[in-house]
Short mmCIF file of C-alpha atoms in Angstrom, two decimals:
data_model
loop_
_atom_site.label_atom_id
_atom_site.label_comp_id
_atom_site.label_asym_id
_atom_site.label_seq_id
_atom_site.Cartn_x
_atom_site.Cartn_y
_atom_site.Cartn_z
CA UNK A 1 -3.56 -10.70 9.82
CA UNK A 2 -5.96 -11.51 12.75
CA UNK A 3 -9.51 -10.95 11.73
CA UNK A 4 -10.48 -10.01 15.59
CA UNK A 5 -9.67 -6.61 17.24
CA UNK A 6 -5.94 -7.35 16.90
CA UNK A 7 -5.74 -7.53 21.16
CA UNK A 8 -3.89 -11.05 20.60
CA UNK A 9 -1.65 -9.63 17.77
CA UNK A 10 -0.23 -6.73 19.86
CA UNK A 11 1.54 -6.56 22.56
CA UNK A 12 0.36 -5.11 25.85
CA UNK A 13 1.68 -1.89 26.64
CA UNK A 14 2.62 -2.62 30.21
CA UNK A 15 4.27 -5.90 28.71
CA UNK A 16 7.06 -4.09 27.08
CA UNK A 17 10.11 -4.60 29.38
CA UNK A 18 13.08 -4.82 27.01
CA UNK A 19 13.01 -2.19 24.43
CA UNK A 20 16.69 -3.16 22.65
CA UNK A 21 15.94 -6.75 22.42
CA UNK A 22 12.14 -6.44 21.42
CA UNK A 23 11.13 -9.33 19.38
CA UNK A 24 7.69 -10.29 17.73
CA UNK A 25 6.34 -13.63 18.67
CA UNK A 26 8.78 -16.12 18.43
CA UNK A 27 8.90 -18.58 15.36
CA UNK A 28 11.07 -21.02 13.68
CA UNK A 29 13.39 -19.87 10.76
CA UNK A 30 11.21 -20.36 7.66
CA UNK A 31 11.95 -20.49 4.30
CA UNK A 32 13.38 -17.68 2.59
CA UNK A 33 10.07 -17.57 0.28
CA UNK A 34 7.49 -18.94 2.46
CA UNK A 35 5.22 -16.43 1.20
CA UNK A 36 5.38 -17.00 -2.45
CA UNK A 37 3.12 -19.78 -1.57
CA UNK A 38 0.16 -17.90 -1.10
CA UNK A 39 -1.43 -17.20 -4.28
CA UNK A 40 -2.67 -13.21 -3.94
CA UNK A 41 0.94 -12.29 -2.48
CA UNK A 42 2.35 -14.11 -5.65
CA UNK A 43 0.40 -11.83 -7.45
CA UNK A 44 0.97 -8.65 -5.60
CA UNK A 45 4.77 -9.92 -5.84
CA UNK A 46 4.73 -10.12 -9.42
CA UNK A 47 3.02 -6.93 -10.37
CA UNK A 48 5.69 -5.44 -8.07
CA UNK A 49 8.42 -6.59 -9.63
CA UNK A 50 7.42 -4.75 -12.94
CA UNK A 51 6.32 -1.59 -11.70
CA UNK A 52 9.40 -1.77 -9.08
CA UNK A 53 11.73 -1.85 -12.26
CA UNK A 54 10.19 0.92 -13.71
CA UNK A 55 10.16 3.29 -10.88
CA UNK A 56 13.36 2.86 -10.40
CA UNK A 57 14.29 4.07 -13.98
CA UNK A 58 12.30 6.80 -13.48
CA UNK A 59 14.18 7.84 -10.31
CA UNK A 60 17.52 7.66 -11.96
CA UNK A 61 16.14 9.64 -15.13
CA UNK A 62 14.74 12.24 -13.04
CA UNK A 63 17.85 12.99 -11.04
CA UNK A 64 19.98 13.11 -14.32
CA UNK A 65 17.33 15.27 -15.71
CA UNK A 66 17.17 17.51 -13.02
CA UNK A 67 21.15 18.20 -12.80
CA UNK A 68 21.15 18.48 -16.73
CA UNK A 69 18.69 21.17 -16.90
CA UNK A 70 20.18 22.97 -13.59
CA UNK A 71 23.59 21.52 -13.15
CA UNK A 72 22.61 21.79 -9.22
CA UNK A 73 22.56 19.26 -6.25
CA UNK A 74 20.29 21.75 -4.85
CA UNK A 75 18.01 21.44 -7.60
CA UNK A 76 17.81 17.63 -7.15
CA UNK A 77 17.30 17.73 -3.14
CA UNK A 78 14.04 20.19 -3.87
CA UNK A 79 12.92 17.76 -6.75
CA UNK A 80 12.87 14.99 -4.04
CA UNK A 81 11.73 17.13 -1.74
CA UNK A 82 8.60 18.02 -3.63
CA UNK A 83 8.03 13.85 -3.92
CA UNK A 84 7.86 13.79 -0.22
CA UNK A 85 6.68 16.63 1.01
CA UNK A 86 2.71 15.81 0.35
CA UNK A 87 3.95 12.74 2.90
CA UNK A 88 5.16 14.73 5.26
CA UNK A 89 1.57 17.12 4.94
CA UNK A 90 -0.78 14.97 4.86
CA UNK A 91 0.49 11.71 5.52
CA UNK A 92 -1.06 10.96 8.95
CA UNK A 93 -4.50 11.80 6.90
CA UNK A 94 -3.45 9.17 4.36
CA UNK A 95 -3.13 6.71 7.37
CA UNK A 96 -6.77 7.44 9.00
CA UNK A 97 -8.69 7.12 4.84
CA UNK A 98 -6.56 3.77 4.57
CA UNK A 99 -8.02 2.28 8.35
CA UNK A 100 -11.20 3.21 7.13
CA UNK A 101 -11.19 2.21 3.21
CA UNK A 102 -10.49 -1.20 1.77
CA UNK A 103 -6.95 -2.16 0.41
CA UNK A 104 -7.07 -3.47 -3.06
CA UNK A 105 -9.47 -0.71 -4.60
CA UNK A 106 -7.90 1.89 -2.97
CA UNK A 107 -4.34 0.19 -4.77
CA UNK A 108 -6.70 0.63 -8.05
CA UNK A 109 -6.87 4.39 -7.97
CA UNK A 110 -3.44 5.42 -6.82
CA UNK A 111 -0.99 3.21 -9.23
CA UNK A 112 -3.31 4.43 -11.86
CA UNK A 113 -2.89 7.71 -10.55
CA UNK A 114 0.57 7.39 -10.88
CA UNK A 115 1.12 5.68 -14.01
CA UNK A 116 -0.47 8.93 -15.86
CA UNK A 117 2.06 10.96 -14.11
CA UNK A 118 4.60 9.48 -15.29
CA UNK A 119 2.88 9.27 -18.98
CA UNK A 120 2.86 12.83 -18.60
CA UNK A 121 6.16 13.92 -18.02
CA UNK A 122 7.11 11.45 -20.96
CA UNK A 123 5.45 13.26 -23.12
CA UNK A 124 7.10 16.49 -22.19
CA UNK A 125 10.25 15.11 -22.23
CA UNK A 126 9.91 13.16 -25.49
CA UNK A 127 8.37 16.30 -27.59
CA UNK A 128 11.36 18.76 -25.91
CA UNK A 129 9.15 21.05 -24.20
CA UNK A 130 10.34 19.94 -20.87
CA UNK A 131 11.60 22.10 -17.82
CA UNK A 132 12.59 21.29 -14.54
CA UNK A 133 9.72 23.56 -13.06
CA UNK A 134 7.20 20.39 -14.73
CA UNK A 135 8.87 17.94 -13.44
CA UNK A 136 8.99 19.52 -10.13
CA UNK A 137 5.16 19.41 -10.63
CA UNK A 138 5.40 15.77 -11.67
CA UNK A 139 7.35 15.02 -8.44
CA UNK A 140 4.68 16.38 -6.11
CA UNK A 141 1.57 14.82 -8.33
CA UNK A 142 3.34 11.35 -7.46
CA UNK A 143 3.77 12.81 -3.95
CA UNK A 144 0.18 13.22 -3.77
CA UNK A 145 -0.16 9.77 -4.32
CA UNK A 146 1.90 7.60 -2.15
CA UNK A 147 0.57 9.88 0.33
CA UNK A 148 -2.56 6.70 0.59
CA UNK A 149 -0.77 4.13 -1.95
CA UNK A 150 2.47 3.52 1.03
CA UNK A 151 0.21 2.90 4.25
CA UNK A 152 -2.14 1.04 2.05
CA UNK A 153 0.71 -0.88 0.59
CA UNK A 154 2.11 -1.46 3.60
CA UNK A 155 -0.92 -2.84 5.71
CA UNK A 156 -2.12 -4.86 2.41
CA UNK A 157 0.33 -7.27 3.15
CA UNK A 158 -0.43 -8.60 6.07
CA UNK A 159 -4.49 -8.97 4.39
CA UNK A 160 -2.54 -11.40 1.60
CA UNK A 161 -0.61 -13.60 3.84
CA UNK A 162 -1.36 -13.35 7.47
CA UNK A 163 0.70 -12.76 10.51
CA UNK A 164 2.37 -15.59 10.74
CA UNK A 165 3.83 -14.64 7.39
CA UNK A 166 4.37 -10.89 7.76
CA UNK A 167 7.72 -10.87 8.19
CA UNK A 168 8.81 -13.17 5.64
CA UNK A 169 6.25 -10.87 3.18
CA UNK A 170 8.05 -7.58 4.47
CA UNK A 171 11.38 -9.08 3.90
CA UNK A 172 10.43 -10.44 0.54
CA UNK A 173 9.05 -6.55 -0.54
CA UNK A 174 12.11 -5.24 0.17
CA UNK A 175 14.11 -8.07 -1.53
CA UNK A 176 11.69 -7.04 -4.60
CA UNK A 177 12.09 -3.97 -4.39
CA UNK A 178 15.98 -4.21 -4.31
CA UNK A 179 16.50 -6.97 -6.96
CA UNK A 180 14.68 -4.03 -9.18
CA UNK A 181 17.08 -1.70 -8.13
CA UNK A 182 19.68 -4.11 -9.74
CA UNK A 183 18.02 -3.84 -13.17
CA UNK A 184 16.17 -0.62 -13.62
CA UNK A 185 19.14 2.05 -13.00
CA UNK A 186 21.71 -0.01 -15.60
CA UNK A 187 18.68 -0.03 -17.97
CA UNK A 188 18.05 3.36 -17.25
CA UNK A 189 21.95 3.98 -17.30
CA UNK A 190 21.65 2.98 -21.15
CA UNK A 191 18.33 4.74 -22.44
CA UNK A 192 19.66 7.68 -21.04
CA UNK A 193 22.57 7.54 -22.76
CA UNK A 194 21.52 5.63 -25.89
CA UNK A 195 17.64 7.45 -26.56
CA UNK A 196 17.30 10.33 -23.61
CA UNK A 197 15.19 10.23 -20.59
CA UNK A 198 11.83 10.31 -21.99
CA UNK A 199 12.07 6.87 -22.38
CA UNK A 200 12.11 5.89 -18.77
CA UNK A 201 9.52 7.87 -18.12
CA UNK A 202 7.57 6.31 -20.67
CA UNK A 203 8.78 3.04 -19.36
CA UNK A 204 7.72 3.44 -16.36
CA UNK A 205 4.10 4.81 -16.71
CA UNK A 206 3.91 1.27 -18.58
CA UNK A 207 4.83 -0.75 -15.96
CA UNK A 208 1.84 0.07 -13.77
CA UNK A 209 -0.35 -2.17 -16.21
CA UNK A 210 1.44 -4.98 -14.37
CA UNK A 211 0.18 -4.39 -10.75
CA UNK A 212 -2.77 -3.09 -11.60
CA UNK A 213 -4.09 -6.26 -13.87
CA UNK A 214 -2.81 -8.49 -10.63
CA UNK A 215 -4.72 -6.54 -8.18
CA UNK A 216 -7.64 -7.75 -10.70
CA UNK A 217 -6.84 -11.18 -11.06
CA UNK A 218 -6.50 -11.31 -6.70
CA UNK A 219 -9.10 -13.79 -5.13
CA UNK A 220 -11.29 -11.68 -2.52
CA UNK A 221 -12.53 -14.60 -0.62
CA UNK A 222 -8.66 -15.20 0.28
CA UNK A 223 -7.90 -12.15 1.99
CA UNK A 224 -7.24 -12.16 5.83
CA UNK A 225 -10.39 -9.76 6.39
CA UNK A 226 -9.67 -6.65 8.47
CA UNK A 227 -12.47 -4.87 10.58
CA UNK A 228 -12.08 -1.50 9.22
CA UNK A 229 -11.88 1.47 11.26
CA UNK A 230 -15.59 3.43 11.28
CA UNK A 231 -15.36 6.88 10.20
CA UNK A 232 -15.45 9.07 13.42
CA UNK A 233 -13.55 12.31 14.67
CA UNK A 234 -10.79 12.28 16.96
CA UNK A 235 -9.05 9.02 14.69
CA UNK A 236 -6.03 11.18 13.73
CA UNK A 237 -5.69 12.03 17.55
CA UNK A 238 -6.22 8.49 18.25
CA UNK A 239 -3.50 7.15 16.16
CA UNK A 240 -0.94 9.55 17.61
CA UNK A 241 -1.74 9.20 21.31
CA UNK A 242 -1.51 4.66 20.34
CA UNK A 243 2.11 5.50 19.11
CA UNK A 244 2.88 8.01 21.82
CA UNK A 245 2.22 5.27 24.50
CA UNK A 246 4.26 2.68 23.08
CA UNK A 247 8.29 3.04 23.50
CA UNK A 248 8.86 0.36 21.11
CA UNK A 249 7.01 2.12 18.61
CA UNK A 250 8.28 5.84 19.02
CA UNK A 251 11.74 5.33 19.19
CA UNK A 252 12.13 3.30 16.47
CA UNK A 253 10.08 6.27 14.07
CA UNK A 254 12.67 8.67 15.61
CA UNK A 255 15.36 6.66 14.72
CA UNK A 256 14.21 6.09 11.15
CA UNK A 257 13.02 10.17 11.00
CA UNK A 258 16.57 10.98 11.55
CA UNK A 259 18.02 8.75 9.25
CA UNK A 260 15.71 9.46 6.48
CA UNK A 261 16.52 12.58 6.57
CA UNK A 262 19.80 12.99 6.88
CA UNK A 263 20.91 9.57 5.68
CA UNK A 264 18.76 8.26 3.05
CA UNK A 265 19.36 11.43 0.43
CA UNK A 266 21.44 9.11 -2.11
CA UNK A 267 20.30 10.72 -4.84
CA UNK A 268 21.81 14.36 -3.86
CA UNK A 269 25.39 12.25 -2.62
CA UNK A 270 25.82 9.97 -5.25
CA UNK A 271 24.67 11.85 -8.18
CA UNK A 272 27.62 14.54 -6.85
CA UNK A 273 29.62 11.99 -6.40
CA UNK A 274 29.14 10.87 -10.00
CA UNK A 275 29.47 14.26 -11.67
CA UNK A 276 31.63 16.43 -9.07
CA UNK A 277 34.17 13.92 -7.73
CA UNK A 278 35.08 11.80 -9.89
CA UNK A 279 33.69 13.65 -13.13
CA UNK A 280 32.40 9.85 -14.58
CA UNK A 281 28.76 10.98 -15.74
CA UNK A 282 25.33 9.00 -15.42
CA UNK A 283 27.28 5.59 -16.27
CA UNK A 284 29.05 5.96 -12.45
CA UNK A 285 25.48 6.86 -11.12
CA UNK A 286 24.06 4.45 -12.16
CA UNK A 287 26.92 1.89 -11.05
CA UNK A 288 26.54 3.40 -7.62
CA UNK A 289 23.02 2.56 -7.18
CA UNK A 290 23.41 -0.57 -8.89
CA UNK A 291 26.14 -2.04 -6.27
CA UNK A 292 23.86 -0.56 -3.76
CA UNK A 293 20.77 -2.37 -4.76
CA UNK A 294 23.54 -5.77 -4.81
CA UNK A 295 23.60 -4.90 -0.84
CA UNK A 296 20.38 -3.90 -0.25
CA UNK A 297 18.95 -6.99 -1.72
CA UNK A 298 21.88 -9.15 0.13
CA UNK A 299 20.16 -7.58 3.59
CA UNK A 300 16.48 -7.98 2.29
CA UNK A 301 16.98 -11.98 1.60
CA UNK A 302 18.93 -12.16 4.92
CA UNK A 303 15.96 -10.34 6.90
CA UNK A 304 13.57 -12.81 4.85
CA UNK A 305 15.36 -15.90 7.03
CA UNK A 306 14.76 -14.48 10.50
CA UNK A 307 11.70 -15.15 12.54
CA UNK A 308 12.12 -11.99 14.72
CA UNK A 309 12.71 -8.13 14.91
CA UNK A 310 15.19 -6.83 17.30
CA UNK A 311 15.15 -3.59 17.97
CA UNK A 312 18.81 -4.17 19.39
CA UNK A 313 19.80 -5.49 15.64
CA UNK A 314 17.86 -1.87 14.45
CA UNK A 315 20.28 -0.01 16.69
CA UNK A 316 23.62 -1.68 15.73
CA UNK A 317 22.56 -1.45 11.73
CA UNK A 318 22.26 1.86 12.25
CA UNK A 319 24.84 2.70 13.53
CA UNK A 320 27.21 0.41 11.14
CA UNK A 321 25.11 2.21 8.57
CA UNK A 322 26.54 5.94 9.18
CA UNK A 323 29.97 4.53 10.00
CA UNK A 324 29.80 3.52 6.92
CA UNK A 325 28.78 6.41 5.25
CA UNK A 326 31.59 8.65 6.70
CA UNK A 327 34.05 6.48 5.55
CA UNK A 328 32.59 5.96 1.73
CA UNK A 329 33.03 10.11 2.21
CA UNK A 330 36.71 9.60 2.43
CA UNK A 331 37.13 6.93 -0.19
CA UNK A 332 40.12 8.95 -2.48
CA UNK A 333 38.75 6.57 -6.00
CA UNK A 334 36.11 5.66 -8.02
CA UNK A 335 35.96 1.64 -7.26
CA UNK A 336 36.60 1.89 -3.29
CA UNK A 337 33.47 4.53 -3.37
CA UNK A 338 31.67 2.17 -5.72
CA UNK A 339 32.19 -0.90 -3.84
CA UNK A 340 31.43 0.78 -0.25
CA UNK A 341 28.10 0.63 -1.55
CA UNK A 342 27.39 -2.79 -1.05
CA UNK A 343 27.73 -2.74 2.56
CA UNK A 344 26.01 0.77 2.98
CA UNK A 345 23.09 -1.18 1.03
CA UNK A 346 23.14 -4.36 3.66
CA UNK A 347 22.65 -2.28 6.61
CA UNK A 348 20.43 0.48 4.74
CA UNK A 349 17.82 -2.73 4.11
CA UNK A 350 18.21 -4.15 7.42
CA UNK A 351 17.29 -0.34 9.44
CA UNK A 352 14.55 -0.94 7.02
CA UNK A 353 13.22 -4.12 7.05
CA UNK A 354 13.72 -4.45 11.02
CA UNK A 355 11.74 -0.81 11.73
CA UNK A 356 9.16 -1.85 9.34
CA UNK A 357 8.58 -5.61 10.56
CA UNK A 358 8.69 -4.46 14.27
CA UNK A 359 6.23 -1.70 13.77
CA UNK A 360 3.18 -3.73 12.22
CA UNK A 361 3.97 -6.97 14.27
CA UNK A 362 3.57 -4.48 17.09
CA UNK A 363 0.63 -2.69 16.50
CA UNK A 364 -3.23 -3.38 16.51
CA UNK A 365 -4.15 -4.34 13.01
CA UNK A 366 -7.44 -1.55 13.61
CA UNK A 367 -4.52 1.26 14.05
CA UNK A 368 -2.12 -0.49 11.40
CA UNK A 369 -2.88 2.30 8.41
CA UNK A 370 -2.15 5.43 10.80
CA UNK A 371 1.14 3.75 12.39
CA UNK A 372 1.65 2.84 8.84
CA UNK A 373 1.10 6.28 7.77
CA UNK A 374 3.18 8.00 10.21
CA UNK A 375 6.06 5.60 10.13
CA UNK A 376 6.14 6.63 6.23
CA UNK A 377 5.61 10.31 7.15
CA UNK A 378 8.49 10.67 9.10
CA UNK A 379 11.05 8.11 7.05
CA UNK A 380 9.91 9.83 3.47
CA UNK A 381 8.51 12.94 4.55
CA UNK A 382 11.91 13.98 6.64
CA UNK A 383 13.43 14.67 3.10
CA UNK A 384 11.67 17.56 1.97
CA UNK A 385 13.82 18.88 5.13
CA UNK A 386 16.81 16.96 4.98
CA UNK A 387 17.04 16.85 0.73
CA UNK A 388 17.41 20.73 0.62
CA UNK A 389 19.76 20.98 3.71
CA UNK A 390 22.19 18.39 2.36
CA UNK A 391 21.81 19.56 -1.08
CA UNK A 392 23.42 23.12 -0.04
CA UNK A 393 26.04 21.24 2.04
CA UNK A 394 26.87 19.25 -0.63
CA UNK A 395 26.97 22.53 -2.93
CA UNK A 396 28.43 25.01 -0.52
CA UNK A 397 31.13 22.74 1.08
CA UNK A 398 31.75 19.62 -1.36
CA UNK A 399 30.13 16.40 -1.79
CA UNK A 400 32.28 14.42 0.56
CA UNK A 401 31.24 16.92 3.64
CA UNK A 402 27.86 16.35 3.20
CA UNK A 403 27.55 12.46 2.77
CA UNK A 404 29.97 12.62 5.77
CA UNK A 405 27.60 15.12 7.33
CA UNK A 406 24.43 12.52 6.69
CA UNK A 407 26.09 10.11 8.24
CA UNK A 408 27.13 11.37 11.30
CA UNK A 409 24.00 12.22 11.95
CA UNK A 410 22.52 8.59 11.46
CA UNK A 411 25.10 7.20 13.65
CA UNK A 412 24.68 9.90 16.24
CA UNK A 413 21.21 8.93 16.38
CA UNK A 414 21.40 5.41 16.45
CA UNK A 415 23.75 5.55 19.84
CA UNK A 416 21.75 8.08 21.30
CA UNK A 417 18.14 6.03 20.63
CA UNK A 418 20.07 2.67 21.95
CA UNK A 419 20.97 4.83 25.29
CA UNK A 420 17.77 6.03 25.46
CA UNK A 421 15.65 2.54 24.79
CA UNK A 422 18.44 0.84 27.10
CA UNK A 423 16.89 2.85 30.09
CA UNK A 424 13.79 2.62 29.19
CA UNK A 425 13.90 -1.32 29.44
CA UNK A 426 16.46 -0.94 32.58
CA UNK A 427 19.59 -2.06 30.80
CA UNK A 428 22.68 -1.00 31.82
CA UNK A 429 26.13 -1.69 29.79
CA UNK A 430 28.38 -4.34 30.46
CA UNK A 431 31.88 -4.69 29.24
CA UNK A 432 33.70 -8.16 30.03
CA UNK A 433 35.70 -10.35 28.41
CA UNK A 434 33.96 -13.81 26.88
CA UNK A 435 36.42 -16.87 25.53
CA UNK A 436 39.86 -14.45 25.18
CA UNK A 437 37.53 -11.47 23.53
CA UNK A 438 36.40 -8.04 24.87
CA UNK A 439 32.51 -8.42 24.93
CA UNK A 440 29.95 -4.84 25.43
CA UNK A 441 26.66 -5.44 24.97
CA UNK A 442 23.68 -4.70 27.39
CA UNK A 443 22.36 -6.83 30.24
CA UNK A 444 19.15 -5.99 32.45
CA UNK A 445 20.23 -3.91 35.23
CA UNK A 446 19.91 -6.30 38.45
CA UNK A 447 22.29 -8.76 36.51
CA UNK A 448 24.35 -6.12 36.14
CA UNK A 449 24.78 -5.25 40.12
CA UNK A 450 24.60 -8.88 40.90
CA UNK A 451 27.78 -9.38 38.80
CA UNK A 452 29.24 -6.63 40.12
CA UNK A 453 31.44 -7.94 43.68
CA UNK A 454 32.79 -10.78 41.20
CA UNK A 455 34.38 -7.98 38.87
#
């Protein structure tokens, strides 16, 4: 991260002239784990890894929970609701304490904070006194908490490794992130199965002693220092007016708002999926996810290699993404479902990693918690709308409707954003033929009309 104002890191407003092909500074391909070399982010990386693993048992545990104490989708779309709402509340506020308060400490108090949640509803669980109105309470408790531990997260990385690094770092998260996903649900799979859920839980309010002993062992003089946003009134304002003026920046929020909430709800689709459709239990839930983290982690390691962020490759992933969606809807067995998720994970990760990447290579590192903040707002926060909505679709009118339903709505999006950003940078469509082959793609408008007699 630049330790000055952040003027050279982002780009000038009145700069922005091609919002589908937006790129951050051009650089080389690197190596895939560049950023291992840095000794903090090895650390951070690490301590992720662990408490990655464990969270993810947790999530599986507390969707099976949920639907064995209810047997409702609903019931699962308001427990993740309740995780995400506090984001959606009071996320933006999150983003103004983390401009103002430093990283690592503030990492201190909310992994802590949510390792005793998680030691909590253990101990309901394992003692039997558990019902689904606690862990309804535990839900929003860990709510609370990423409400400051995502931005802060989020903008830590570029204090561990620099800008030059960022994306690699972002690409690697998500590739972390992912490769848990592989292990933690088939773990989870067999504890819940083999011992009960409690376990997980108890897992994962463990696994927090990882991160939080290498946030301790981090080297303070190696940090990219930050000037820290001064406590004053009007930041919140501030921070929404920045985004406001900056296409590149809104459009890609809305994009990921929409899917997020609409798209993103696997644990409502494929727990129904599991249980409803094909009547296979928590093993087939767990295989779901599991093939999905195989894809996600495919598109994380594949965004690790590039040196830029198109907004244009943001655009097509989404879309691909819904297509895909609707057609895993249709899928009329268990394996075609199953394996569908592979591919829905490789273009899930790269809407993810390319919205992310783009929006802190594009901001001012001074603003980077609140764009941060509302960036995580809208993409977690949309599901205490969307969770509900789809979970009574899913209920009402079948599984398959409402993953079809989800992603319809993320492709809509997608083609209606691309339109949208295409004007914005004065593109205009151009369909041709190139070596044999039908070619659409945009071009800037005056190429357009100067191509035009020769057509």
């Amino acid at each position: 991260m630049s330790t000055g104002s952040g003027a050279a890191s982002a780009p000038a407003p009145d700069g922005y002239d091609d919002p589908t092909a937006h790129d951050t500074p051009r650089t080389s391909r690197t190596s895939m784990f560049a950023s291992l070399k840095v000794r903090n982010y090895r650390l951070f990386f690490t301590g992720q890894v662990v408490s990655n693993i464990g969270t993810w048992m947790q999530r599986i545990a507390q969707d099976w929970l949920v639907l064995s104490l209810t047997g409702s989708s609903a019931a699962v779309g308001i427990t993740t609701a309740l995780q995400f709402l506090p984001m959606l509340l009071f996320g933006l506020y999150g983003g103004v304490l983390v401009d103002r308060l430093r990283k690592r400490p503030t990492l201190l108090v909310t992994q802590s904070a949510m390792a005793v949640t998680a030691l909590f509803l253990a101990v309901l669980t394992l003692t039997g006194h558990v019902q689904v109105w606690h862990v309804y309470v535990a839900a929003f408790a860990m709510g609370l908490a990423t409400v400051v531990d995502n931005p802060a997260r989020q903008s830590f990385v570029s204090e561990l490794v620099g800008r030059d690094q960022l994306q690699n770092a972002v690409s690697l998260n998500s590739a972390n992130f992912q490769s848990a996903r592989l292990v933690g649900p088939a773990v989870a799979g067999l504890m819940i199965t083999g011992v009960g859920t409690g376990w997980a839980f108890l897992a994962n309010g463990l696994s927090f002693v990882a991160p939080l002993s290498c946030l301790l062992l981090m080297r303070a003089r190696d940090l990219h220092a930050v000037q820290r946003a001064p406590r004053g009134k009007g930041q919140l304002r501030e921070g929404l007016h920045y985004v406001a003026g900056r296409p590149e920046l809104i459009w890609t929020i809305t994009l990921v708002g929409f899917i997020g909430t609409f798209g993103f709800n696997f644990p409502v689709f494929l727990s129904a999926f599991a249980d409803d459709v094909f009547d296979a239990g928590a093993g087939a839930y767990s295989l779901f996810n599991t093939l999905m983290a195989v894809g996600s982690l495919a598109g994380a390691l594949l965004a690790a290699r590039r040196g830029t962020a198109r907004l244009r490759v943001l655009i097509a992933a989404a879309v691909a993404f819904g297509a895909l969606e609707i057609v895993a809807a249709t899928a009329p067995g268990l394996w075609l479902f199953a394996l569908l998720m592979v591919p829905i994970g490789v273009f899930s990760m790269t809407v993810n990693v390319t919205a992310n990447t783009s929006i802190q290579m594009s901001t001012d590192p001074a603003m980077r918690g609140r764009v941060m903040a509302l960036y995580m707002m809208v993409f977690l926060g949309g599901s205490p709308v969307g969770a509900p909505i789809v979970g009574w679709v899913t209920d009402t009118y079948g599984a398959r409707v409402g993953f079809a339903a989800g992603g319809a709505v993320a492709a809509t999006a997608a083609i209606v954003i691309g339109l949208v950003l295409a004007r914005v940078g004065n593109l205009r469509l151009s369909v041709g033929w190139h070596r044999g082959h039908p070619q659409v793609r945009f071009v800037p408008r005056e190429r357009r009309e100067a191509l035009a007699p020769a057509a």
